[in-house]
Coordinates of C-alpha atoms in Angstrom, one line a residue:
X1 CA 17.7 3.9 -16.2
X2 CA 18.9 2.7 -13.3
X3 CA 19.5 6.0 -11.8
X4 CA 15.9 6.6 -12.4
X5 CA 14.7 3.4 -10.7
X6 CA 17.2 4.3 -7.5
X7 CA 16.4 8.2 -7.4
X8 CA 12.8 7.0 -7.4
X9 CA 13.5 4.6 -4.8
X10 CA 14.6 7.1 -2.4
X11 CA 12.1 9.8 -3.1
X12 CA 9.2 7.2 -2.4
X13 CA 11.0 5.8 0.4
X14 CA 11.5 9.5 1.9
X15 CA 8.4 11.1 1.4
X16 CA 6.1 8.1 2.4
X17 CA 8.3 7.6 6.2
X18 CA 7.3 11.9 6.2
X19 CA 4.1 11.5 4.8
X20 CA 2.3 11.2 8.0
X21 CA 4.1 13.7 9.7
X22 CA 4.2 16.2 7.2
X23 CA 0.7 15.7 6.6
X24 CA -0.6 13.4 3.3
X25 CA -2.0 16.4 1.5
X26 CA 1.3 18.1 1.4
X27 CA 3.3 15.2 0.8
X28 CA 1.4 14.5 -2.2
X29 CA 1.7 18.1 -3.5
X30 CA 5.1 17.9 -3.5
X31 CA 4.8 14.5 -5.5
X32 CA 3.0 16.2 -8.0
X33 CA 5.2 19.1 -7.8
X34 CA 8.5 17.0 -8.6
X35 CA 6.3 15.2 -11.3
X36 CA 5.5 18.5 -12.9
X37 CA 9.5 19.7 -12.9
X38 CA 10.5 16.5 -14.3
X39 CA 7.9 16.3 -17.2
X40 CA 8.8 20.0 -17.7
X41 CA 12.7 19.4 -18.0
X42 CA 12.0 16.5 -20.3
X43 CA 10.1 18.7 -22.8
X44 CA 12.6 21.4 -23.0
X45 CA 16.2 20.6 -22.1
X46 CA 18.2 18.1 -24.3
X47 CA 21.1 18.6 -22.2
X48 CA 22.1 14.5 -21.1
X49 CA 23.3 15.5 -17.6
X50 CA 20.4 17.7 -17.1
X51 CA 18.0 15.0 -17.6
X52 CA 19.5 12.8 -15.6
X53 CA 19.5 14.9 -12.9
X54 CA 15.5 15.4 -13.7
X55 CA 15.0 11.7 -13.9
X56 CA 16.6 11.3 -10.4
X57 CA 15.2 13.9 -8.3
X58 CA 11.8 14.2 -10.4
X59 CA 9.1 11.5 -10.7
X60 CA 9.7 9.8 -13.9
X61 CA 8.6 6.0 -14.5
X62 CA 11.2 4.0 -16.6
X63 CA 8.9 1.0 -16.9
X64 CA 5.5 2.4 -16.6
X65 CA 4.5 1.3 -13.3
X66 CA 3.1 3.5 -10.7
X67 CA 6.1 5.1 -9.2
X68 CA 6.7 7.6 -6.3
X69 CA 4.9 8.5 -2.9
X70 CA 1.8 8.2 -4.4
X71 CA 0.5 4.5 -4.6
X72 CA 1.5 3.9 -0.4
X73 CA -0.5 7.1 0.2
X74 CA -3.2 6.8 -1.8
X75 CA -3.4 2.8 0.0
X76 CA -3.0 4.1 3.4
X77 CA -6.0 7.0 3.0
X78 CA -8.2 4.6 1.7
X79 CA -7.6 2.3 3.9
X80 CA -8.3 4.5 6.9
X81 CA -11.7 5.8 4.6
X82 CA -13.2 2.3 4.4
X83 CA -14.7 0.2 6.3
X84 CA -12.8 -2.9 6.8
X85 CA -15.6 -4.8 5.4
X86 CA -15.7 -3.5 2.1
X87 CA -11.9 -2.5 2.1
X88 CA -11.5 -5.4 -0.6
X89 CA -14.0 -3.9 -2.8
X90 CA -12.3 -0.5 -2.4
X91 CA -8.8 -1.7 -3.4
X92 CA -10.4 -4.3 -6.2
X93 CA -11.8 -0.9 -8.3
X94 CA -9.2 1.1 -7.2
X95 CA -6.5 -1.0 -8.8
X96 CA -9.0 -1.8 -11.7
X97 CA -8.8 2.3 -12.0
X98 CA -5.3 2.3 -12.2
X99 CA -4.3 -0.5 -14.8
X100 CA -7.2 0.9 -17.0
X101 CA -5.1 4.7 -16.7
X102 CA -2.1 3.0 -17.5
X103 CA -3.4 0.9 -20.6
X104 CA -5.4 4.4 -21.7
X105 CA -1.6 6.3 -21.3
X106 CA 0.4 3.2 -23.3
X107 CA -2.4 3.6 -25.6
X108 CA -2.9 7.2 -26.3
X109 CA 1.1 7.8 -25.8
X110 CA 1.9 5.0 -29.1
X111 CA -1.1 6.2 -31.3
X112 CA -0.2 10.6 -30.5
X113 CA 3.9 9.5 -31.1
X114 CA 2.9 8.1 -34.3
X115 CA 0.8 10.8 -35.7
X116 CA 3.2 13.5 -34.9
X117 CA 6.1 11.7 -36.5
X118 CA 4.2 11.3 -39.6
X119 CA 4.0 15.3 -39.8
X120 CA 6.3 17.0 -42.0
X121 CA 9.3 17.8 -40.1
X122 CA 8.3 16.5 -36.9
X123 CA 11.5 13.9 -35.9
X124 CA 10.9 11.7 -33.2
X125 CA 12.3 13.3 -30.4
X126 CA 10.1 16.2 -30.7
X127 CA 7.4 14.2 -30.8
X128 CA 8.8 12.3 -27.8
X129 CA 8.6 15.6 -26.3
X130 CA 5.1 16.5 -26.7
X131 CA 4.5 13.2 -24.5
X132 CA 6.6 14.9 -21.5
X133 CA 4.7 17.9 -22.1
X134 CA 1.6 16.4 -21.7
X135 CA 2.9 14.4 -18.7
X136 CA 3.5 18.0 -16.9
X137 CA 0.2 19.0 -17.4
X138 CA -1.3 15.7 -15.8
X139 CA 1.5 16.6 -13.0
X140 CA -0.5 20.2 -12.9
X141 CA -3.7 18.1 -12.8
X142 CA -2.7 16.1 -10.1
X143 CA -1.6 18.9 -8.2
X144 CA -4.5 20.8 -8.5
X145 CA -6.4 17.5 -6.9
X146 CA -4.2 16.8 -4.1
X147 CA -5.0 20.8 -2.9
X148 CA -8.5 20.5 -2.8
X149 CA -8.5 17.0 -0.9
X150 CA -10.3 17.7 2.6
X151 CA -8.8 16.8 6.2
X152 CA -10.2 13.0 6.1
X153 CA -7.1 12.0 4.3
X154 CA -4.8 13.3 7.1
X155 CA -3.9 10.6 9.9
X156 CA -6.8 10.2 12.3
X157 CA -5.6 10.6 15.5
X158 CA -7.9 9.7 18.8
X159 CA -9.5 12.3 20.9
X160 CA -8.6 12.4 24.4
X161 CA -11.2 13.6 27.1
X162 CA -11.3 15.1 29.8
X163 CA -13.8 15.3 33.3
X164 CA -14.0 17.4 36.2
X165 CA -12.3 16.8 39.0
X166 CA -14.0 16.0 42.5
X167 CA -11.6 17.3 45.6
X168 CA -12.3 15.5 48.8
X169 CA -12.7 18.0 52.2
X170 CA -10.7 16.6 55.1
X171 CA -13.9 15.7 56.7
X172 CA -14.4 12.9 54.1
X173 CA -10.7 11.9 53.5
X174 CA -11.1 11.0 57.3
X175 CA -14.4 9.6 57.3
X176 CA -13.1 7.0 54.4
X177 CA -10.1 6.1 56.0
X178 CA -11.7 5.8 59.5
X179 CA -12.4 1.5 60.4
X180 CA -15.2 0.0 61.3
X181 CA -15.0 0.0 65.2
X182 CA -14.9 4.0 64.9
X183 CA -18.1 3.5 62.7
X184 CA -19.8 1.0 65.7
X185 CA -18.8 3.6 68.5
X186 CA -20.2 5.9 66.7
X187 CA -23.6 4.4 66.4
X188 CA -23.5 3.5 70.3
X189 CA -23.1 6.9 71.2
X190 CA -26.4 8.2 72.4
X191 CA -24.9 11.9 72.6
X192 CA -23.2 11.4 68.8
X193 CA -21.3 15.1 68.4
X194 CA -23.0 16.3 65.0
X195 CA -20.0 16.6 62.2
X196 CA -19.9 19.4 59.7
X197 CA -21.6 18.7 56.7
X198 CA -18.8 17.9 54.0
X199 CA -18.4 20.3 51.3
X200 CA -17.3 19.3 48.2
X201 CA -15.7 21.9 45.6
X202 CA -15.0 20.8 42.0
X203 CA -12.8 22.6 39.8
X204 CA -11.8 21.8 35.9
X205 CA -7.8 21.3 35.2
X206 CA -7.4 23.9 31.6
X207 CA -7.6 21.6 29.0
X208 CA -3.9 20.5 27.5
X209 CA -3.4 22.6 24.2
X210 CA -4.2 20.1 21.5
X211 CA -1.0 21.5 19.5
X212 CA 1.5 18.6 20.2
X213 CA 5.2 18.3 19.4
X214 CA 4.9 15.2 17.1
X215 CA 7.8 13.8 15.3
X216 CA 7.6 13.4 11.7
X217 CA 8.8 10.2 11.7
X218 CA 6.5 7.3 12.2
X219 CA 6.7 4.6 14.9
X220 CA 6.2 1.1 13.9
X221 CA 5.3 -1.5 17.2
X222 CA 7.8 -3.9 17.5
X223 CA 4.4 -6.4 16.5
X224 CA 4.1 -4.5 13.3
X225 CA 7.9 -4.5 12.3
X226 CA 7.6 -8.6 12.6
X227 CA 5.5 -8.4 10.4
X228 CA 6.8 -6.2 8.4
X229 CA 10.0 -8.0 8.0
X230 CA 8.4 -10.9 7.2
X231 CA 6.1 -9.7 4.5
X232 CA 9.1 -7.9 3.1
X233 CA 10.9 -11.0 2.7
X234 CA 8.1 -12.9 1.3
X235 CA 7.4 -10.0 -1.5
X236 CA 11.0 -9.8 -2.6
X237 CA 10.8 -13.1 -3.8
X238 CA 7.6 -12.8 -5.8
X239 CA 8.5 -9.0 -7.2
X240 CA 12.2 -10.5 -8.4
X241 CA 10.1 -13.5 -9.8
X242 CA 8.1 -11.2 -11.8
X243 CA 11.3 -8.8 -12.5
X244 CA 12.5 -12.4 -14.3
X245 CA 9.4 -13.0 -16.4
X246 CA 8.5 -9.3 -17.6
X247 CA 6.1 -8.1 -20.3
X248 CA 9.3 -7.3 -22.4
X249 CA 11.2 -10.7 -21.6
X250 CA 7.7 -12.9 -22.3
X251 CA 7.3 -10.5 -25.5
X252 CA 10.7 -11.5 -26.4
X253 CA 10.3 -15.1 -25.9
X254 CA 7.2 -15.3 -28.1
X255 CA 8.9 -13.3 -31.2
X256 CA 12.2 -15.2 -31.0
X257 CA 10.4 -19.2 -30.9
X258 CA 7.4 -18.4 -32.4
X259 CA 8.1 -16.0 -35.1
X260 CA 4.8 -14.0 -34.0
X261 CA 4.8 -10.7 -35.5
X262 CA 4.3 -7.3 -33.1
X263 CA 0.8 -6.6 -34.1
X264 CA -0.4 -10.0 -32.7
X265 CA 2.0 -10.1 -29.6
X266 CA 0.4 -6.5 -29.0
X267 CA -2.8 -8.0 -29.7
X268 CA -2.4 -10.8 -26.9
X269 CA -1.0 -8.6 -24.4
X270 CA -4.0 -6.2 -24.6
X271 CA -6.2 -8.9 -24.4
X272 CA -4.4 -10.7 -21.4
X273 CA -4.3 -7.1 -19.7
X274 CA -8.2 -6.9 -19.9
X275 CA -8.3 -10.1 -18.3
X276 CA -6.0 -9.7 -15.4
X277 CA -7.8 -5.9 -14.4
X278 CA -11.2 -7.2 -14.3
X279 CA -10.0 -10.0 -12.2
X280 CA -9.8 -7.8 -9.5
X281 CA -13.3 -7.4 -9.2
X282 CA -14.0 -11.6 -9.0
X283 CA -11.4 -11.7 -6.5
X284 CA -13.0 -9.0 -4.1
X285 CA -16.0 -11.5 -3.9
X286 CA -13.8 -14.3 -3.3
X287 CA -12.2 -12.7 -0.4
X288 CA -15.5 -12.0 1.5
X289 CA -16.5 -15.6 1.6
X290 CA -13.0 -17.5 2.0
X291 CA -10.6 -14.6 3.6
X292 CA -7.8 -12.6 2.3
X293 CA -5.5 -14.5 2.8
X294 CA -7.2 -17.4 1.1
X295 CA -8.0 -15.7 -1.5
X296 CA -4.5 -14.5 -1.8
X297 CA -2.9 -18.1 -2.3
X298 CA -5.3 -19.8 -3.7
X299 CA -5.4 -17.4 -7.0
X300 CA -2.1 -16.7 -7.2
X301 CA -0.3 -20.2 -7.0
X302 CA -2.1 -21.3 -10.5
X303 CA -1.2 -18.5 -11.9
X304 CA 2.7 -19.7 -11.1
X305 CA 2.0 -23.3 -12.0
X306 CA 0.9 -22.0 -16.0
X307 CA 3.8 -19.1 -16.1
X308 CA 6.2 -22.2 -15.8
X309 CA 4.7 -24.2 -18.1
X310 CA 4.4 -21.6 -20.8
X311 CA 7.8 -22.9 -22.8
X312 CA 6.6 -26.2 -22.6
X313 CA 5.0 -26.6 -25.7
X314 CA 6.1 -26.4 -29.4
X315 CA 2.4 -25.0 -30.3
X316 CA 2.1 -21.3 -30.0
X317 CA -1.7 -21.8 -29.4
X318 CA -0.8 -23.8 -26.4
X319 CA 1.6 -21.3 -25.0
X320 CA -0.7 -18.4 -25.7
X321 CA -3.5 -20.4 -23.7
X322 CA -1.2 -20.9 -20.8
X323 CA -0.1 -17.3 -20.8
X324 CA -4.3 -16.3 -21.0
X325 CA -4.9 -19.0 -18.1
X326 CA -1.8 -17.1 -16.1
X327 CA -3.2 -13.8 -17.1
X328 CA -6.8 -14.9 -15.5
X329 CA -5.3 -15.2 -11.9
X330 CA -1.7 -13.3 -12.1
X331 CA -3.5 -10.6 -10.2
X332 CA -6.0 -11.6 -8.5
X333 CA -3.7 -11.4 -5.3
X334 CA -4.0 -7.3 -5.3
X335 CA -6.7 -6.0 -4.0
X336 CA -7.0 -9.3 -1.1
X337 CA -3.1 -8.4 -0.9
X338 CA -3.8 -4.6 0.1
X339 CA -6.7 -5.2 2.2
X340 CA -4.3 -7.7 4.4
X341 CA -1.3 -5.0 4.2
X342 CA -3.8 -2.4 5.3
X343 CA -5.0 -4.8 8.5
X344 CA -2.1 -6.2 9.3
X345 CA -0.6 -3.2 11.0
X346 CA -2.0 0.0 12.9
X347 CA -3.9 2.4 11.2
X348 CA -1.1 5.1 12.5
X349 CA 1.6 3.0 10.5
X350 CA 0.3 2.0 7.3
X351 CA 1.6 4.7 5.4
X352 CA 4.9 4.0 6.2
X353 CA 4.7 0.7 6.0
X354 CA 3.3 0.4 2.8
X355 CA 5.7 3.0 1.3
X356 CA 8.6 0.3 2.6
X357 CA 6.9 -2.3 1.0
X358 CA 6.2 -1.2 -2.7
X359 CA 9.9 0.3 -2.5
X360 CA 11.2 -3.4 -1.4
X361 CA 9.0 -4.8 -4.2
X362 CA 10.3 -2.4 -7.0
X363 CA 14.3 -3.1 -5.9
X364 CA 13.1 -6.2 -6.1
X365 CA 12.1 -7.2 -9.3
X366 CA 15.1 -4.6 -10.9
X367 CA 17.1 -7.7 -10.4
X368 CA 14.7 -10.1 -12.1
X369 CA 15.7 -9.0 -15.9
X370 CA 19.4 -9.4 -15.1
X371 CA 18.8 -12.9 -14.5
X372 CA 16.8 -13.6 -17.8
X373 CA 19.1 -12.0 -20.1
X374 CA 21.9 -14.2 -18.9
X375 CA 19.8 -17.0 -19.4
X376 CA 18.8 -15.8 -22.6
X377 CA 22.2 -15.2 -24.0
X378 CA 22.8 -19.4 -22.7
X379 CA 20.2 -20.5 -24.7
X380 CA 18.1 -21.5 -21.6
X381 CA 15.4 -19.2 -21.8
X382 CA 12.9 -21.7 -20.1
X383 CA 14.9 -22.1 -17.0
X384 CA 14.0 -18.3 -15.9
X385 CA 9.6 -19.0 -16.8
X386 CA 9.8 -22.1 -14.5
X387 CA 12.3 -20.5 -11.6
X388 CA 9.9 -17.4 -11.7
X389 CA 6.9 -20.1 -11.1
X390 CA 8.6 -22.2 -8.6
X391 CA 9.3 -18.3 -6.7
X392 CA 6.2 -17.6 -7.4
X393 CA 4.5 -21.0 -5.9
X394 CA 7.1 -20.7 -2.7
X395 CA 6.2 -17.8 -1.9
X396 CA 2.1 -18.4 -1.9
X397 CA 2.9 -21.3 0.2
X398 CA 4.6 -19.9 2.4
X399 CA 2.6 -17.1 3.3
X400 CA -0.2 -19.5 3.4
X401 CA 2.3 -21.2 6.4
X402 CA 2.9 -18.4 8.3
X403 CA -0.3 -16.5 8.6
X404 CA -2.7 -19.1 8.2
X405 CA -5.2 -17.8 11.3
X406 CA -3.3 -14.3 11.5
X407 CA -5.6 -11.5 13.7
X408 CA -5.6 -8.4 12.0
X409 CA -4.7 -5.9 14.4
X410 CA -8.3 -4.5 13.9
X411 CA -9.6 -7.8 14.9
X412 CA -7.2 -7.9 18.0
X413 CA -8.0 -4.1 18.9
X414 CA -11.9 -5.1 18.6
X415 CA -11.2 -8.1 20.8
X416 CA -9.7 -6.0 23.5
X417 CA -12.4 -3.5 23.8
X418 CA -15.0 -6.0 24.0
X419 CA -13.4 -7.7 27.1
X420 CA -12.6 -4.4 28.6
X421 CA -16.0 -3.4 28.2
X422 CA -17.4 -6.5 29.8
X423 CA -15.0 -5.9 32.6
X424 CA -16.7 -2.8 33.4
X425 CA -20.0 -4.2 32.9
X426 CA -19.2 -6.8 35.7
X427 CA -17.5 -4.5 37.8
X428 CA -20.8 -1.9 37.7
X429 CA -23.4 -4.7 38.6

């Protein structure tokens, strides 16, 4: 497993710094392609080495999650797509979309494994390998999308223009450099020798060829890799504060001090899942009246203060409550979170930039679990829900603290235009 999670690490972190370059349709063909090979290898090879070889180079998900170049692309598109006004509502369905494919997978994956295994000499790894089978063919699927995807996903780049060119005779090159007592003598002479007319040729330079030697890596402005760093700091600490309170570890909790049984942790989970994707949608309208940002700390730092209360009681009612209350706001953050990603840096370096960011995220919270089972195995299972809240809380304070009034690029680009328009306003009258 944790060959997959670094093998996945570097493909994401490769293909999203090319993506640009290479062009987005192609990079996400060759996503699909390598997710296609990998579900393929899984559903016919039982050789160990083999596999892990598949689950390296391939795109294969050990936890679930979106994984690979896809998720930073499919950000950066729509962000170029949407207007920045609506870019919250965009990402608010968008990642509503994408937990709802997820839940629809977990469910349809559990419910297919369980009928096949329930078939006369069907064991389950067979069975396990319909599910990669059936992963290949999405693969197909989402090949067959990315090829049909127009040019409006590709990086926008300006158009440059071009105007004729006025050459100057020598007659007027003199005439402008001459001073003013040339022009007086000029008028005082009653016998004034009469000057050849000035003739004025213009002529059109050939147009550059538009074919330019680009590199395929991207170039991040020193502005945007401040901000980058920054941002990737901030992030590792809340993705290794989720890594510490998983699904599994909070699943685990609630079976080992409650005695719950698996149908009704399953139950709660689903239900708390529901919750947290159709928060999305409430926090898109937050964000248009208070801000992103706003909206991004002031959702997320309750949900922190119930995830460290959630071993506080001796009820399981109580806890379950806390955990519903965390579930209402836990992700709220998203879509606001994107949105400020996406307009934080140039459009030219989103891509790239994003694709950095999910891959610091997922290293990030690998480390999380570590930390819980040790805790676990002392007895002090608490310790890691109240350290992930106090990470969690830290960090929402402290991006509140440093970009509290932040310009999105956008805004400063806007600004810029404005006043050089103005200037040449002025400078006309």
């Amino acid at each position: 497993m944790t060959l997959t999670i670094w093998g996945d690490v570097v493909i994401s972190l490769v293909l999203t710094l090319f993506a640009d370059g290479l062009g987005r349709k192609r990079t996400l063909m060759l996503g699909a392609a390598l997710m296609t090979a990998s579900g393929v290898v899984f559903a016919l090879s039982g050789n160990y080495w083999i596999l892990v070889v598949a689950s390296i180079i391939g795109v294969i998900s050990p936890n679930g999650n979106e994984i690979g170049p896809f998720k930073a692309i499919e950000e950066s598109t729509l962000s170029q797509l949407s207007p920045a006004a609506i870019r919250s509502d965009i990402f608010a369905w968008y990642t509503l979309l994408g937990n709802a494919g997820t839940a629809c997978g977990i469910i349809i994956c559990g419910w297919l494994v369980k009928w096949l295994k329930n078939l006369d000499g069907w064991t389950p790894t067979r069975a396990y390998r319909v599910m990669f089978g059936l992963y290949a063919f999405l693969g197909l699927v989402k090949l067959g999308l990315s090829i049909i995807l127009s040019d409006k996903v590709e990086l926008q780049t300006e158009k440059q223009e071009y105007h004729h060119v006025t050459e100057l005779t020598d007659v007027e090159i003199e005439s402008l450099l001459s001073s003013d007592d040339d022009e007086d003598e000029n008028n005082n002479d009653p016998h004034p020798s009469r000057k050849p007319e000035p003739k004025t040729t213009t002529s059109t330079p050939p147009l550059p060829s538009t074919k330019k030697n680009r590199s395929i890596l991207p170039s991040i402005s020193p502005a945007s890799r401040g901000i980058l760093t920054s941002l990737c700091i901030l992030f590792s600490f809340d993705s290794f504060a989720s890594g510490i309170a998983s699904a599994t570890w909070i699943t685990y909790f609630f079976t080992t001090k409650f005695l719950l049984q698996e149908s009704t942790v399953g139950t709660l989970f689903a239900s708390t899942s529901i919750i947290a994707a159709a928060s999305n949608l409430v926090a898109s309208a937050i964000a248009k009246r208070i801000g992103l940002l706003r909206t991004m700390v002031f959702t997320h730092l309750p949900s922190a203060v119930f995830l460290a209360l959630i071993p506080a009681p001796d009820s399981a009612a109580l806890a379950m409550t806390f955990l519903a209350l965390r579930a209402c706001t836990q992700n709220m953050d998203q879509a606001p979170r994107q949105a400020f990603l996406a307009a934080a840096v140039l459009p030219a370096e989103r891509t790239a930039v994003m694709g950095v960011v999910n891959v610091v995220r997922g290293v990030s919270a690998s480390g999380g679990p570590v930390l819980t089972g040790w805790l676990a195995g002392m007895k002090k299972f608490w310790i890691a829900f109240v350290l992930a809240g106090a990470l969690k809380a830290g960090y929402d304070l402290a991006m509140l603290k440093l970009f509290l009034g932040f310009k999105s690029r956008e805004d400063v680009q806007g600004e810029e235009e404005e006043r050089e328009r103005r200037r040449r306003n002025e400078g006309v009258a």
